[in-house]
Short mmCIF file of C-alpha atoms in Angstrom, two decimals:
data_model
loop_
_atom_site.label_atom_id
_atom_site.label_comp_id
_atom_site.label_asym_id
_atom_site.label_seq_id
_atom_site.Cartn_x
_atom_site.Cartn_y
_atom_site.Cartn_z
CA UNK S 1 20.84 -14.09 -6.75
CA UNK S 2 19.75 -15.31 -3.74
CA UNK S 3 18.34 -19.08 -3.03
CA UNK S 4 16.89 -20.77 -0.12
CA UNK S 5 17.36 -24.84 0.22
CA UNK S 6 15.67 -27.11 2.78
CA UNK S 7 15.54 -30.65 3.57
CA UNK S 8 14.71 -33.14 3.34
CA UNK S 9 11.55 -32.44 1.36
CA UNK S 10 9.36 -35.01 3.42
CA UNK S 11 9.92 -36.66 5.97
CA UNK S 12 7.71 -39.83 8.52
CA UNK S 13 9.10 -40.35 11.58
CA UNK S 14 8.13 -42.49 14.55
CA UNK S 15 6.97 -40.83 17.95
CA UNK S 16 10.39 -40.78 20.31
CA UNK S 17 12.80 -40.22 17.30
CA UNK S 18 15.32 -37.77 16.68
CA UNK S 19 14.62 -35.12 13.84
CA UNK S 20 17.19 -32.80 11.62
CA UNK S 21 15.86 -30.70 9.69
CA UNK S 22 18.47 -28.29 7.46
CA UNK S 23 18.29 -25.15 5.97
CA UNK S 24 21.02 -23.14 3.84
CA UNK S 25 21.18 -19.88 2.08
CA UNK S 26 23.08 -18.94 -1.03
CA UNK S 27 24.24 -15.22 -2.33
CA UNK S 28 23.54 -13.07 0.91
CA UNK S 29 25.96 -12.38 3.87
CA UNK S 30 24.73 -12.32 7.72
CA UNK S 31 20.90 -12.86 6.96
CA UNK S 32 18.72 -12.89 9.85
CA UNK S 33 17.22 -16.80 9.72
CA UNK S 34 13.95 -17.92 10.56
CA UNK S 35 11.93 -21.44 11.59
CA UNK S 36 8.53 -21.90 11.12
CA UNK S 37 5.83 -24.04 11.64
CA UNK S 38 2.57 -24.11 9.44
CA UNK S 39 -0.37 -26.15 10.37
CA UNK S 40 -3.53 -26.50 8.25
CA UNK S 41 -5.89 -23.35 8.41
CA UNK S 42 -3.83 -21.57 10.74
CA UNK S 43 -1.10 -18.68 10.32
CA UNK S 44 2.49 -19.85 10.41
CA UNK S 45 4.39 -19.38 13.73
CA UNK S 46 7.17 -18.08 14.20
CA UNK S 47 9.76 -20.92 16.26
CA UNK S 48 13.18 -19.78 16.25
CA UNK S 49 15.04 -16.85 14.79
CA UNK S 50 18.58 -16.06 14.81
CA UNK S 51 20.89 -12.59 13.82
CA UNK S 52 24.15 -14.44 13.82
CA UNK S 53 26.22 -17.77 13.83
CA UNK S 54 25.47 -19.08 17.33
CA UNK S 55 22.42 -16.71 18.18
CA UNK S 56 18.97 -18.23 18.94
CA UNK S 57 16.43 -16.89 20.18
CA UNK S 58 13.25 -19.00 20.48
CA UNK S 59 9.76 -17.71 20.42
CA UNK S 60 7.87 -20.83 21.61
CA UNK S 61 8.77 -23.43 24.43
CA UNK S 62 8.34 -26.85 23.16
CA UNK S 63 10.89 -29.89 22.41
CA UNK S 64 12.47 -28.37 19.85
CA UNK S 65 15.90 -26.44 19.10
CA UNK S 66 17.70 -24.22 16.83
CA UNK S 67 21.03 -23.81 15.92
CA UNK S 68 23.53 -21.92 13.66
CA UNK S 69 26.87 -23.80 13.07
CA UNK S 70 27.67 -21.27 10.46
CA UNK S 71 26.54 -18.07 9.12
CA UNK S 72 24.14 -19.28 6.32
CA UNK S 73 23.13 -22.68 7.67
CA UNK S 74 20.55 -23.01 10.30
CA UNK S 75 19.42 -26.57 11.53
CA UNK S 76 16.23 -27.70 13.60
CA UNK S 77 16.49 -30.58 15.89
CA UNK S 78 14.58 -32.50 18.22
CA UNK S 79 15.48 -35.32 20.25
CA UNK S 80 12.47 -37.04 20.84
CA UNK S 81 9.10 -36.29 18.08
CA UNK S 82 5.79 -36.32 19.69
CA UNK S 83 2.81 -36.54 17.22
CA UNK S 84 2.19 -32.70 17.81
CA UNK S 85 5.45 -31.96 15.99
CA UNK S 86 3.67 -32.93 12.65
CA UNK S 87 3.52 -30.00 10.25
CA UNK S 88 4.87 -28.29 7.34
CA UNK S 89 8.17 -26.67 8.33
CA UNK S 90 9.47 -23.31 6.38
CA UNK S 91 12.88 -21.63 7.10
CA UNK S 92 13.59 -17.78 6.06
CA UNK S 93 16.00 -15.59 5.60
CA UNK S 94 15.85 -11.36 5.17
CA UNK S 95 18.26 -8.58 5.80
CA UNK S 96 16.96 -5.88 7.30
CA UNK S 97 16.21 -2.83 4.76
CA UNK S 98 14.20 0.13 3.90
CA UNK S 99 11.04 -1.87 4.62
CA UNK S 100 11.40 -3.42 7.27
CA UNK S 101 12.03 -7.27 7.68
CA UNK S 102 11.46 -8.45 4.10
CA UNK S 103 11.50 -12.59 4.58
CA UNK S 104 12.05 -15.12 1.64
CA UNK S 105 10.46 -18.39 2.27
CA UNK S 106 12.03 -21.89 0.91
CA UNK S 107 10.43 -24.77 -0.29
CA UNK S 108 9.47 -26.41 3.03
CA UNK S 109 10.05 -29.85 4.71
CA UNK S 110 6.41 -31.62 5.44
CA UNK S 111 7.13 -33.91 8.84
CA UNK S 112 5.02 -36.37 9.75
CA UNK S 113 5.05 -38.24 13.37
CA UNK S 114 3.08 -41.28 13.45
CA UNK M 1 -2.86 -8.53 20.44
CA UNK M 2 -1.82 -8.67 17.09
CA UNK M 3 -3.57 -10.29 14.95
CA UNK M 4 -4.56 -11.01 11.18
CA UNK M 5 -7.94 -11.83 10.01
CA UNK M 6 -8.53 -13.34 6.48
CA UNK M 7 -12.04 -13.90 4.88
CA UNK M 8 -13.38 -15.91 3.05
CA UNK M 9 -11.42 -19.22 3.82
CA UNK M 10 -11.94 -20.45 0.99
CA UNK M 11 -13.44 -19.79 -2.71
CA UNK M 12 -13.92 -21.50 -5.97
CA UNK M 13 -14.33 -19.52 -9.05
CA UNK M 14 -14.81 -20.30 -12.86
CA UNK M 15 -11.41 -19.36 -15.00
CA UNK M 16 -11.65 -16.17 -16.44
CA UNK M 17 -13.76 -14.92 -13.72
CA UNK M 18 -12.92 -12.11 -11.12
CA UNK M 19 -12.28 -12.63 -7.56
CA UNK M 20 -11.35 -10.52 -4.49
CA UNK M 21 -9.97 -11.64 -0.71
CA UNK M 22 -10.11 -9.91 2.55
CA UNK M 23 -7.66 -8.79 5.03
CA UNK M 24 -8.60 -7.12 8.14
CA UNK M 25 -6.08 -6.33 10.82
CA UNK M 26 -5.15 -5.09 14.69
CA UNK M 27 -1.32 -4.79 14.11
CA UNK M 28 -0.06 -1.87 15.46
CA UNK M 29 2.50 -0.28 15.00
CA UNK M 30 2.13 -0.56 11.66
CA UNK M 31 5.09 -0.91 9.20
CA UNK M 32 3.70 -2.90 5.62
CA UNK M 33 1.45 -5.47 4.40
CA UNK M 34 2.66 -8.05 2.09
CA UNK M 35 0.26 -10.26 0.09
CA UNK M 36 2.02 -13.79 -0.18
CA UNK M 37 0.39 -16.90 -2.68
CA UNK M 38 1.54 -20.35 -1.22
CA UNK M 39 1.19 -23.29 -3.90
CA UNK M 40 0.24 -26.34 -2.19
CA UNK M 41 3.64 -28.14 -0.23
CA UNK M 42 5.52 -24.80 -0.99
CA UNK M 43 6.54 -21.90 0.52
CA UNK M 44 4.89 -18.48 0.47
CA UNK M 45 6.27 -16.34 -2.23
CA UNK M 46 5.65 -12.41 -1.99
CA UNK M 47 3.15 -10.75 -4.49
CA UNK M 48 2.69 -7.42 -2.80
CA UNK M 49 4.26 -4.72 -0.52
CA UNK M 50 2.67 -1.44 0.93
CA UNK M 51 3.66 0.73 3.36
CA UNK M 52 1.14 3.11 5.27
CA UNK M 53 1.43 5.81 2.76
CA UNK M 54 0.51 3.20 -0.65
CA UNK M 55 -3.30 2.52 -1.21
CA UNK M 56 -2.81 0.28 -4.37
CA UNK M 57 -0.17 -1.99 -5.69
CA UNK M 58 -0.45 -4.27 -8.81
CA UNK M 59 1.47 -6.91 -9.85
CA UNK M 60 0.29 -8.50 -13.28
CA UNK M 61 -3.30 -9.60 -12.36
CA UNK M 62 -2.77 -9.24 -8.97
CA UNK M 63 -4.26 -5.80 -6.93
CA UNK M 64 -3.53 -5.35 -3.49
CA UNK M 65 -5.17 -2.32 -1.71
CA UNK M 66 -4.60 -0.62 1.85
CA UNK M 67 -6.82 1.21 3.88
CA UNK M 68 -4.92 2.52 6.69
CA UNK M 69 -7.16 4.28 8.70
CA UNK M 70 -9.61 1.04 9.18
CA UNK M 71 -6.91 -1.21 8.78
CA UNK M 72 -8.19 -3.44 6.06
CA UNK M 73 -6.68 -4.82 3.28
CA UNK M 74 -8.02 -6.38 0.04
CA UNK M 75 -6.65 -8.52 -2.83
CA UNK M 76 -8.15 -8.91 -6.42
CA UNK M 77 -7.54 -11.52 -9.29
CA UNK M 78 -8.39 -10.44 -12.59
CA UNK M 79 -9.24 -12.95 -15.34
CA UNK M 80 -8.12 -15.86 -12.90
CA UNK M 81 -6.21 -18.79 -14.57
CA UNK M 82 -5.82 -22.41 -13.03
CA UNK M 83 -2.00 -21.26 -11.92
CA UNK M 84 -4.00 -19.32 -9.52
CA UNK M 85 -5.09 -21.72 -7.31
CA UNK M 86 -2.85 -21.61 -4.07
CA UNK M 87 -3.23 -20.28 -0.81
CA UNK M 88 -3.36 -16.30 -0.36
CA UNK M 89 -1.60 -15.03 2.89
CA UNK M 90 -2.10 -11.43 4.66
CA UNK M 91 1.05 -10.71 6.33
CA UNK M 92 1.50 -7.74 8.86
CA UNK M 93 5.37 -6.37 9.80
CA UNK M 94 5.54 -3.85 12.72
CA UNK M 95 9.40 -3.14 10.80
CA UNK M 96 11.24 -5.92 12.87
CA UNK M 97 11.81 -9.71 12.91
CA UNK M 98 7.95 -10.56 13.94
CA UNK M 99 5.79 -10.88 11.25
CA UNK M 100 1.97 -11.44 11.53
CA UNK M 101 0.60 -13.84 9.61
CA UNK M 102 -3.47 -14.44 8.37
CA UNK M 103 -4.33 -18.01 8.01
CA UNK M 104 -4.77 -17.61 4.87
CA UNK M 105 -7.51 -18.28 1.76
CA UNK M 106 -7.67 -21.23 -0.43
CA UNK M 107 -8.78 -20.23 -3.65
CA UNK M 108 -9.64 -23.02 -6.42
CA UNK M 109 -9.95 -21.88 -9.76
CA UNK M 110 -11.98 -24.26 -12.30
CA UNK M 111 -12.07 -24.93 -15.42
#
């Protein structure tokens, strides 16, 4: 079966400092990954997504990256926080089928900038 | 613009008791609808999927239903239990990578 990790679990950080956030899948070839960012009472939103090892394609312009070192590990980065950056952070994974982009979530990584 | 509206924000109910959310939505073209429950500091995990042609879908005590044509969706809890409490998420797919999330409903279930 499939599974989804993330971390670090939590995570405070001082405004200016780096951040590296991971993400890997286990039991599925080629999945199309997925960042997100979840504030309180608002939708999550969508950051990066990526169809293949070294394939990013980024849906918001901030001071954040994406990358995808290898095919079931995908890693967000900053190089400098700002207190905006706080949230709960989700990474994804589907494979496109019969309907449509079905997306598993993992556990999360909750980032706080002070 | 696509876009997912959820209602109420937030509910508390009695265990045992009945509840149902709202989903109303401007996505278009439309692929499915997925009902997701969040636990607090966790991620979403999929309770229901319809396509255009599916009206009702049940899973356990969970009924999700679709009404295409005015693009609404609803969710009901039967005989909630305190495991219920988490956040309910409306979630939109056009059939590609860009899903379209509701903000979702916090529902508390007491004792």
């Amino acid at each position: 079966s499939q599974t989804i990790h993330q971390w670090p679990a939590t995570l405070v950080q001082p405004v200016g400092s780096p951040l590296s956030l991971e993400c890997t899948v286990e039991g599925t070839s080629n999945p199309n990954l997925y960042w997100y960012r979840q504030a309180a009472g608002r939708g999550l939103q969508l950051l990066f997504y990526s169809v293949g090892i070294g394939q990013i394609s980024s849906e918001v312009p901030q001071n954040l990256s994406a990358s995808r070192p290898q095919d079931r590990q995908f890693i967000l980065s900053s190089k400098k926080l700002l207190l905006s950056d706080s949230g709960f952070y989700l990474c994804a994974w589907s494979v496109l089928g019969g309907l449509g982009d079905t997306q598993y979530f993992g556990p999360g990584t909750r980032l706080t900038v002070l | 613009k696509n876009q997912v509206e959820q209602s109420p924000q937030s509910l508390i109910i009695l265990e045992g008791k009945n509840c149902t959310l709202q989903c109303n939505y401007t996505v278009s073209p439309f692929s499915n609808l997925r009902w997701y429950k969040q636990d607090t500091g966790r991620g979403p995990v999929s309770l229901t999927i319809m396509t255009f042609s599916e009206n009702t879908k049940s899973n356990g005590r969970y009924t999700a239903t679709l009404d295409a044509d005015t693009k609404q969706s609803s969710l009901h809890i039967t005989a909630s239990q305190l495991s219920d409490s988490a956040s309910y998420i409306c979630v939109v797919s056009r059939g590609d990578y860009k899903l379209s999330f509701g903000a979702g409903t916090t529902v508390t279930v007491r004792a």
